[in-house]
Structures are given as structure tokens and as C-alpha cells.
Short mmCIF file of C-alpha atoms in Angstrom, two decimals:
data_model
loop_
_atom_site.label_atom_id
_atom_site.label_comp_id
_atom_site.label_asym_id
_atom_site.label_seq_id
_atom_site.Cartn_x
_atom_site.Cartn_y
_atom_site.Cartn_z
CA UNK A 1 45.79 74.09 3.54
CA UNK A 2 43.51 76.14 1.24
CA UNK A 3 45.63 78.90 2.14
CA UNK A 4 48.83 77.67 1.57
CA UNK A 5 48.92 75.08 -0.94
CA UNK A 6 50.93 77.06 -3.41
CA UNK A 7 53.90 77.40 -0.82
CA UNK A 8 53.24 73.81 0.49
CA UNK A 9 53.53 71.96 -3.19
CA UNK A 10 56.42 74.54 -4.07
CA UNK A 11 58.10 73.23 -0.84
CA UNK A 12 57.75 69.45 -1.78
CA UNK A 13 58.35 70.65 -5.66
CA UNK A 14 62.02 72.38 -4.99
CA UNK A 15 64.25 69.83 -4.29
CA UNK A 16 63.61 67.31 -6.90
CA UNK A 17 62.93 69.63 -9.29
CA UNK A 18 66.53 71.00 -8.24
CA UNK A 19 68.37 67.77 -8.50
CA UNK A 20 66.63 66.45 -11.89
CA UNK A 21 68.06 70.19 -13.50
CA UNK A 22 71.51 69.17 -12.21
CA UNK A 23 71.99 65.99 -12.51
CA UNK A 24 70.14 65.47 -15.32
CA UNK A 25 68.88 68.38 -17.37
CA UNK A 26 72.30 70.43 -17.22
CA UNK A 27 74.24 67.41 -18.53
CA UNK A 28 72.59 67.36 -21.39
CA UNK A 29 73.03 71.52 -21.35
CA UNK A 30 76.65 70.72 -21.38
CA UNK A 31 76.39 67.64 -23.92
CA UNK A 32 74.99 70.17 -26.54
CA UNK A 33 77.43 73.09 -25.86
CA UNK A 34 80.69 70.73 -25.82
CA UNK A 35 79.62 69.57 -29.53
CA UNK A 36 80.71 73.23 -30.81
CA UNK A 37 84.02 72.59 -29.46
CA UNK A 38 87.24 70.62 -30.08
CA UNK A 39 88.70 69.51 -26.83
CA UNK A 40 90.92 66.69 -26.38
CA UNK A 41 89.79 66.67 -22.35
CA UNK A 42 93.74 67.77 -21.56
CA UNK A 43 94.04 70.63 -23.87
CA UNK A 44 91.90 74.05 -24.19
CA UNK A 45 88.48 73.40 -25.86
CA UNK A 46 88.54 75.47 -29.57
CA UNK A 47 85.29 76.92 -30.85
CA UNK A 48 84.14 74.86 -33.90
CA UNK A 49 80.60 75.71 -34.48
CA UNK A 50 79.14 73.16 -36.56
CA UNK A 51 82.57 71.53 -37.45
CA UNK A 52 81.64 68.13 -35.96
CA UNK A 53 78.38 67.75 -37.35
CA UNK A 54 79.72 68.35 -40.87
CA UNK A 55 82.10 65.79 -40.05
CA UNK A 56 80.17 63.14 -38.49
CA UNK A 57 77.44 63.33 -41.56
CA UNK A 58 80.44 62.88 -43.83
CA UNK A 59 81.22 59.61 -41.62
CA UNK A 60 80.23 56.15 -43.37
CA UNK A 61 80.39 54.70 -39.62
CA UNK A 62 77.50 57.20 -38.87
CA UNK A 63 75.67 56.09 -41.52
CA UNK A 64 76.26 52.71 -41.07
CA UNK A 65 74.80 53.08 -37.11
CA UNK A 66 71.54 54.98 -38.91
CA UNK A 67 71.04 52.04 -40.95
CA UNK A 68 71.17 49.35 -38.26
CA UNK A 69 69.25 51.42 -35.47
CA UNK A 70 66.08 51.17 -38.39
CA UNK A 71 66.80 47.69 -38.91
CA UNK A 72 66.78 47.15 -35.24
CA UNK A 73 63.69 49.73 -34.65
CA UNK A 74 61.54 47.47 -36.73
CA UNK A 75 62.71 43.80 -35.71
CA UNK A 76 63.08 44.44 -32.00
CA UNK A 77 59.56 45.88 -30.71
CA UNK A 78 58.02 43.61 -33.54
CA UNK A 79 59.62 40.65 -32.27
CA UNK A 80 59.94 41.22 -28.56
CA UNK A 81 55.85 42.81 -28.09
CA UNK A 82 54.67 39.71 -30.30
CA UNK A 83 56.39 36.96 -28.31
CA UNK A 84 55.62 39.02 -25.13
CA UNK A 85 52.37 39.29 -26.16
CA UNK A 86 51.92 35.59 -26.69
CA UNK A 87 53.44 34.52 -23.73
CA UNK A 88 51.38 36.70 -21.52
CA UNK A 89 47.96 36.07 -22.93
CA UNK A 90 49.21 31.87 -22.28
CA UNK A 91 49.70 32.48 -18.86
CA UNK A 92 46.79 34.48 -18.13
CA UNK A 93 43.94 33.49 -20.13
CA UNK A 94 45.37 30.66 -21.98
CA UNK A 95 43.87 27.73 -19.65
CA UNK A 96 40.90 27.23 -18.08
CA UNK A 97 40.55 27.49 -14.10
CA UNK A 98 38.41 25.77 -11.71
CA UNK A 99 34.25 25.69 -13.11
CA UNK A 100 35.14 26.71 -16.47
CA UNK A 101 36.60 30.19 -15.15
CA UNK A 102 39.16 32.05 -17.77
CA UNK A 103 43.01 31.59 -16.11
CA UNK A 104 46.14 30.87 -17.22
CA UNK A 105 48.22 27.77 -18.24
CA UNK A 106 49.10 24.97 -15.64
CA UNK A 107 52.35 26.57 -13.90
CA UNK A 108 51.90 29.86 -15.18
CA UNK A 109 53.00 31.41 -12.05
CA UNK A 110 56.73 29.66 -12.18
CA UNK A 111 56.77 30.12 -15.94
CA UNK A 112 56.71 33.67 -15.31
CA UNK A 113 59.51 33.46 -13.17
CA UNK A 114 61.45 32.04 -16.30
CA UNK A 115 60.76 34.52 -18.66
CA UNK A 116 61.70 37.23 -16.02
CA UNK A 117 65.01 35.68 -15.31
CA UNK A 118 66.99 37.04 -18.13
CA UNK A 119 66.05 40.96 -16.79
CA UNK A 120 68.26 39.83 -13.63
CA UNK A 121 71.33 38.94 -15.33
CA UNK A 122 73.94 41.62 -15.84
CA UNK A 123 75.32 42.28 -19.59
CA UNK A 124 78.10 40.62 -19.14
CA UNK A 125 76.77 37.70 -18.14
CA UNK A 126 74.26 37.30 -21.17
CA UNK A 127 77.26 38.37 -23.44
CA UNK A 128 79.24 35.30 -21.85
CA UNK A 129 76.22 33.28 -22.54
CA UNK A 130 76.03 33.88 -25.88
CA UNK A 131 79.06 34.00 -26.74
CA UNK A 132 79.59 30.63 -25.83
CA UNK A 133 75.88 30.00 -27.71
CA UNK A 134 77.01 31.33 -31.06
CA UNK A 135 80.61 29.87 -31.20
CA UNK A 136 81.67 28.99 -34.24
CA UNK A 137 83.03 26.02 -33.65
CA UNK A 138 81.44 22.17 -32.34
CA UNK A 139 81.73 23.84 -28.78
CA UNK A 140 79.25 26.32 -29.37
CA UNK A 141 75.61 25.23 -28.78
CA UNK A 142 74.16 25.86 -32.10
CA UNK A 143 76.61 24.79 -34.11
CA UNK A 144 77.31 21.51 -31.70
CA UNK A 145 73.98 20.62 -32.33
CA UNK A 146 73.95 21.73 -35.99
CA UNK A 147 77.04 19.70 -36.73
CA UNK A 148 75.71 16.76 -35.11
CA UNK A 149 73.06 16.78 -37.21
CA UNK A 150 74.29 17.11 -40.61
CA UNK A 151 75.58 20.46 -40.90
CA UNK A 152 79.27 20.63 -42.82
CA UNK A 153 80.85 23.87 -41.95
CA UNK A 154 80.28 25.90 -38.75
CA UNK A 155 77.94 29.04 -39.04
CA UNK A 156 79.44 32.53 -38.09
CA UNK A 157 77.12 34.20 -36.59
CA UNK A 158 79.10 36.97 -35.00
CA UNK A 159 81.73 37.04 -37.86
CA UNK A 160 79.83 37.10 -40.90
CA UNK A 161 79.20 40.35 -41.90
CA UNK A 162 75.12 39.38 -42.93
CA UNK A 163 74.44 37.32 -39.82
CA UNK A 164 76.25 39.33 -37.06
CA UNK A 165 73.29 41.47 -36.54
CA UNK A 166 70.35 39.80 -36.51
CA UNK A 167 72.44 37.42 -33.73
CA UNK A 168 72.59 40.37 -32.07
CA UNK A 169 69.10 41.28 -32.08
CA UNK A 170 68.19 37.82 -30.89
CA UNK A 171 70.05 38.33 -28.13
CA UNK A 172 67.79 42.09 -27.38
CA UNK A 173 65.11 40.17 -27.91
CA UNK A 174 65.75 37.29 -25.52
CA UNK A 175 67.30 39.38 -22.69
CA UNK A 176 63.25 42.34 -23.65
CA UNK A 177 60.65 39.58 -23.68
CA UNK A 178 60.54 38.42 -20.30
CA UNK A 179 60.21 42.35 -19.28
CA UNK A 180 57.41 42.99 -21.59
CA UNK A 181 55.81 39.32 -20.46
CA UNK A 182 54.90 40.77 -16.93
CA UNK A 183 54.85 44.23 -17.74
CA UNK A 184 51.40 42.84 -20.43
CA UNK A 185 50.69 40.34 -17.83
CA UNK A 186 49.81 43.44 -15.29
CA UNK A 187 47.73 44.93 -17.65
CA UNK A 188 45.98 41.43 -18.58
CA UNK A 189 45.15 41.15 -14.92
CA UNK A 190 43.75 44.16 -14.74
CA UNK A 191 41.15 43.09 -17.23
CA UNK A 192 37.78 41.79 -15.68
CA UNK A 193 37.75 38.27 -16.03
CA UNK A 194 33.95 38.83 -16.65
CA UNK A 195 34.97 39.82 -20.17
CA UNK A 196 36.59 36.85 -20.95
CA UNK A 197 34.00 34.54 -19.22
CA UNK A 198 31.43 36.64 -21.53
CA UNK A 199 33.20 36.43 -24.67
CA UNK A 200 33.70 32.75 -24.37
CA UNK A 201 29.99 32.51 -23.50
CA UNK A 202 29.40 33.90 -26.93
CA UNK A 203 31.41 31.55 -28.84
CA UNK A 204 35.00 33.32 -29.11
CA UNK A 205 37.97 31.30 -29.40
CA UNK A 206 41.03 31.87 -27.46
CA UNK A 207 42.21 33.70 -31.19
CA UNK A 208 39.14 35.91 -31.38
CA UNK A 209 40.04 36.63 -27.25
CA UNK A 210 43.25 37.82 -28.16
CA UNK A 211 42.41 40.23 -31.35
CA UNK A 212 38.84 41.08 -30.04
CA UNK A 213 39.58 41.62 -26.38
CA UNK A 214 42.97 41.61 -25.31
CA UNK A 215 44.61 43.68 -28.06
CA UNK A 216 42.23 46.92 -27.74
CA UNK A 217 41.67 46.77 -23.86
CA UNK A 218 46.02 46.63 -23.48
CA UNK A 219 46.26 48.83 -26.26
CA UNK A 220 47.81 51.67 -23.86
CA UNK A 221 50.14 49.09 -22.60
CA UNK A 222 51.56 48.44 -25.71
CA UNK A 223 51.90 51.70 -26.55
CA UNK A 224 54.18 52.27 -23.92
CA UNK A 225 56.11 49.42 -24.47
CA UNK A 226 56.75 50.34 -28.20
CA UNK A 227 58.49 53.43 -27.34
CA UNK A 228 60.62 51.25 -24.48
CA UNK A 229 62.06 49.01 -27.19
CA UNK A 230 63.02 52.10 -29.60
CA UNK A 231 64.68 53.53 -27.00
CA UNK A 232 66.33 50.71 -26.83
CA UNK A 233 66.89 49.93 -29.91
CA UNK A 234 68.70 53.61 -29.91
CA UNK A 235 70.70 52.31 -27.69
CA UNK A 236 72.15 48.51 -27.73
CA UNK A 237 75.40 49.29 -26.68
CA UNK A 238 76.08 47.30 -23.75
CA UNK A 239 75.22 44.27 -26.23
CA UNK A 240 77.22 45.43 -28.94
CA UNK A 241 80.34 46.33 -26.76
CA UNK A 242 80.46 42.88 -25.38
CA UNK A 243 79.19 40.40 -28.16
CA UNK A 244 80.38 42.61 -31.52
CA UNK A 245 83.67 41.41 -33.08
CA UNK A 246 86.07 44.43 -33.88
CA UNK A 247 84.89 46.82 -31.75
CA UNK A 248 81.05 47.32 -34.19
CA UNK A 249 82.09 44.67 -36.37
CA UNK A 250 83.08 43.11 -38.74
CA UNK A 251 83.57 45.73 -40.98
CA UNK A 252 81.45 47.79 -39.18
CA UNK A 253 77.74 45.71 -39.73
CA UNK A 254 76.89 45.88 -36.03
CA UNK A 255 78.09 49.68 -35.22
CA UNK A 256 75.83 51.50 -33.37
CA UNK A 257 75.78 55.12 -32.58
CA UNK A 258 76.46 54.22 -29.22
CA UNK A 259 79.69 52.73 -29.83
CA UNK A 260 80.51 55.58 -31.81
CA UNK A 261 80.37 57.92 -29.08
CA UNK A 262 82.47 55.61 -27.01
CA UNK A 263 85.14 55.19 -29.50
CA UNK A 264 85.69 59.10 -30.08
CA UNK A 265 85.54 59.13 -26.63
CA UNK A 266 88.68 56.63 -26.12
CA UNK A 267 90.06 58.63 -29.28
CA UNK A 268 90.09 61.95 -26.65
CA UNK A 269 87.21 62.99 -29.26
CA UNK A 270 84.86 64.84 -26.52
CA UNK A 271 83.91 67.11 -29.09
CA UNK A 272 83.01 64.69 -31.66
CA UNK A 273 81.21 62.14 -29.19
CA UNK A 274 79.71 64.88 -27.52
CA UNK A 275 77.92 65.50 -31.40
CA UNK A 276 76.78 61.33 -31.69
CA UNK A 277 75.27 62.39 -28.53
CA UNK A 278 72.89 64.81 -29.43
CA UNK A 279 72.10 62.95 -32.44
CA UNK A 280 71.03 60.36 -30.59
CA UNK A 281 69.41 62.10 -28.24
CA UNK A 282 67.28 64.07 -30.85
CA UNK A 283 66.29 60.85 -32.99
CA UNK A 284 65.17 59.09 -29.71
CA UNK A 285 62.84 61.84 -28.93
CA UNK A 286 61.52 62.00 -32.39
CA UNK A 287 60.87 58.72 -32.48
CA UNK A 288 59.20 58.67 -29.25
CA UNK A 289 57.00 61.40 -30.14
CA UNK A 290 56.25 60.06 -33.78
CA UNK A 291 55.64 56.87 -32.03
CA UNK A 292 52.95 58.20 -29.38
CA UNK A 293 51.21 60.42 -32.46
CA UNK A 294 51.09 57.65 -34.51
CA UNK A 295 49.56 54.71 -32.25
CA UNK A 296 47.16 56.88 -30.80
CA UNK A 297 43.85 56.27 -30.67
CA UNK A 298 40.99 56.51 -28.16
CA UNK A 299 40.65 54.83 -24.79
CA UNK A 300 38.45 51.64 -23.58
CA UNK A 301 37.01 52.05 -20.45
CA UNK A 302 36.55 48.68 -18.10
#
């Protein structure tokens, strides 16, 4: 082995290496070179050069996805790592075990089975779901109840242009949280109760717990979950594609730049989807990489 561990690591090395070039780091080889072209997938490609950038940074649609991947950059980690957060530190050190020892809430074990549940349903389903939720009409469930209580007129939330979004990002943040719930709960568990039991010797209250102990021994965790949800947030199309009126609307206020690449794309636009593309591709890797340089910080040790 001390011999040949250069030939024995190449040997396990060469065939995934192999496979993640082709099937995943030539694609995006091709991605790039295809957005220098005009091809309409049945006809010869044409040489462009930077043709379809020019044009998509002269679209308003492109725009219009910039400004709603920020909006949905800062509401959806914010929302979905705080209610995570919450719910994890509940069931893990929110109750109090057998002689006084830190554990969490009565039933925490099925409640986590809850909050996971919504990871196991398929996008259609939870677009089904909600559509039906957000009706606009005394048959949806919000406005049934709204109505019932008071309310005059229905609320749109997928129709009106101001509300259509944030539904939408309800909806990310419903389908992320129970995710991020066990993905914190992991790294809560693999915090020494004898912490906890310390810290509570001392005086701290569940609050001072959280801030004191749970927040800068999971800070790692959180990290990594932060870059998750942009990436996601990048994304969103499966949501958008099934709840958004108007294919991104209405009027466009819930267009995202992966719908944008699927409409050129049903437009026989490879060229021009093939540019949204690598736009998206480059802003989710800045992001990520702004993300990780900016949360960093050093490392407790347990």
C-alpha cells in the first residue's frame, strides 16, 4: 500500500471523476457555448457572440426576476432558518427530561415527523394544496375562514400583483422549514447535553440557551443552511410554474429567472435560455461564495 497508493486512489478516483465531467461538468461546458449562438433546436445554430446577453439585459422580465430573487434571498433563509431554528431548539432542549435533565418538548419525536412531512410531498401536490389554500373565493381556506369572520371581499393572493409573491414565498417557506428543523436538530444533538445542564446550573434561561449556547456551537450548521435557501431562492421554479398565474404573473410580479429560461425554451429560444442559464448559474455561485466569506468566523470546539 505505501507503494502504490497513488495508482490505488487514481483507480477508485477515475470513474467518478469521469462521470461528474460528463454528466455534469460538460453540460454546463455546452450551456455556456450555446449562449453565443442562435439556434432554434431544428435549424443551424448562427454565431452571435454576445447578442443574447445584450438582449436579455435590455429585458424588463430579466429585471423583474433580479428583483424578486433579492426579495426572496432575504425573506426565505430569514424566515425559514428562524422558524427552523425555533422549532428545533423546542424539540430538543425546550422541555425538561427525567431528574431535571435538558430534553425536548413532550412528543417531540412525532412532532418532528410533522414538520418533515412537507419534504415528502411532490410539487405538485403542495401546489394543489395551496392552491386550494389561497382561493379567492369562500372555498378557499383563508378566505372561508376570513369571510366567516367579518371579512367583505375575498383576498387575491395569487392575483394581486403586491400579494402574489410573498404567497409564494410562504409556500418556500412552509414546504424549507421542516428540512432545516432536523437538519439543526442533528447538529443540536450533537451538542453535549452537559452544556446545557451547566448553563442552566448557572442561571440561564431557555432565551440565554438559545443566543449563548445554541447559536455559536450550530453556527457551522447554519452556515450551510444559508447558502441551501439562496440556492433556492435562485431557483423557485417548480413553485412558480405551478402556483403563478400567467405563466410569472400577473404582470410579471412572480417571474423568476427560472421561468424565463423555460419560456425561451418553449419559444425554440435555446440560445437565449441557454444565456438566463449562465446568469443564473454565475449569481448562485457568487452568492454562495459571498455568503461563506461573509458568515465566517472561527470554530467552537465541544
Amino acid at each position: 500500500m505505501r507503494h502504490g497508493r497513488v495508482p490505488f486512489i487514481l483507480g477508485f478516483l477515475v470513474a467518478p471523476v469521469t462521470l461528474y465531467t460528463y454528466f455534469v461538468l460538460w453540460p454546463y461546458v455546452q450551456t455556456i457555448n450555446l449562449s453565443f449562438y442562435q439556434w432554434r433546436g431544428f435549424t443551424k445554430k448562427r454565431w452571435v457572440g454576445l447578442e443574447n446577453y445584450d438582449r436579455m439585459l435590455h429585458a424588463d422580465r430579466f429585471w423583474q426576476a433580479l428583483e424578486h430573487h433579492a426579495v426572496i434571498l432575504v425573506l426565505l433563509p430569514l424566515a425559514t432558518i428562524a422558524f427552523a431554528l425555533f422549532f428545533a431548539f423546542l424539540l430538543n432542549v425546550g422541555g425538561k427530561g427525567r431528574g431535571g435533565k435538558t430534553s425536548g418538548v413532550w412528543g417531540s419525536s412525532f412532532y418532528r415527523v410533522v414538520f418533515f412531512l412537507p419534504q415528502v410531498l411532490a410539487v405538485p401536490v403542495i401546489g394543489v394544496l395551496f392552491a386550494t389554500v389561497y382561493r379567492p373565493n369562500e372555498s378557499g381556506l383563508i378566505n372561508g375562514v376570513l369571510l366567516k369572520a367579518g371579512l367583505e371581499k375575498p383576498i387575491g393572493f395569487l392575483i394581486e400583483k403586491n400579494l402574489a409573491l410573498p404567497a409564494l414565498i410562504a409556500v418556500l417557506v412552509w414546504q424549507a422549514v421542516g428540512f432545516y428543523v432536523v437538519l439543526f436538530s442533528a447538529g443540536m444533538a450533537n451538542i453535549p447535553a452537559e452544556i446545557y445542564e451547566a448553563a442552566e446550573l448557572d442561571g440561564a434561561s431557555k432565551v440565554s440557551l438559545f443566543f449563548r449556547v445554541t447559536l455559536p456551537l450550530l453556527w457551522d450548521t447554519i452556515q450551510t443552511a444559508w447558502v441551501y435557501l439562496g440556492i433556492l431562492a435562485f431557483d423557485a421554479f417548480a413553485i412558480v410554474s405551478v402556483l403563478a398565474q400567467d405563466n410569472g404573473g400577473p404582470d410579471g410580479a412572480t417571474t423568476v429567472l427560472g421561468l424565463e429560461i423555460y419560456n425561451n425554451m418553449q419559444q425554440n429560444r435555446y440560445g437565449d435560455a441557454a444565456t438566463y442559464g449562465v446568469a443564473l448559474c454565475v449569481l448562485s455561485l457568487v452568492f454562495a461564495a459571498f455568503t461563506l466569506r461573509l458568515t465566517r468566523r472561527e470554530s467552537y470546539e465541544y
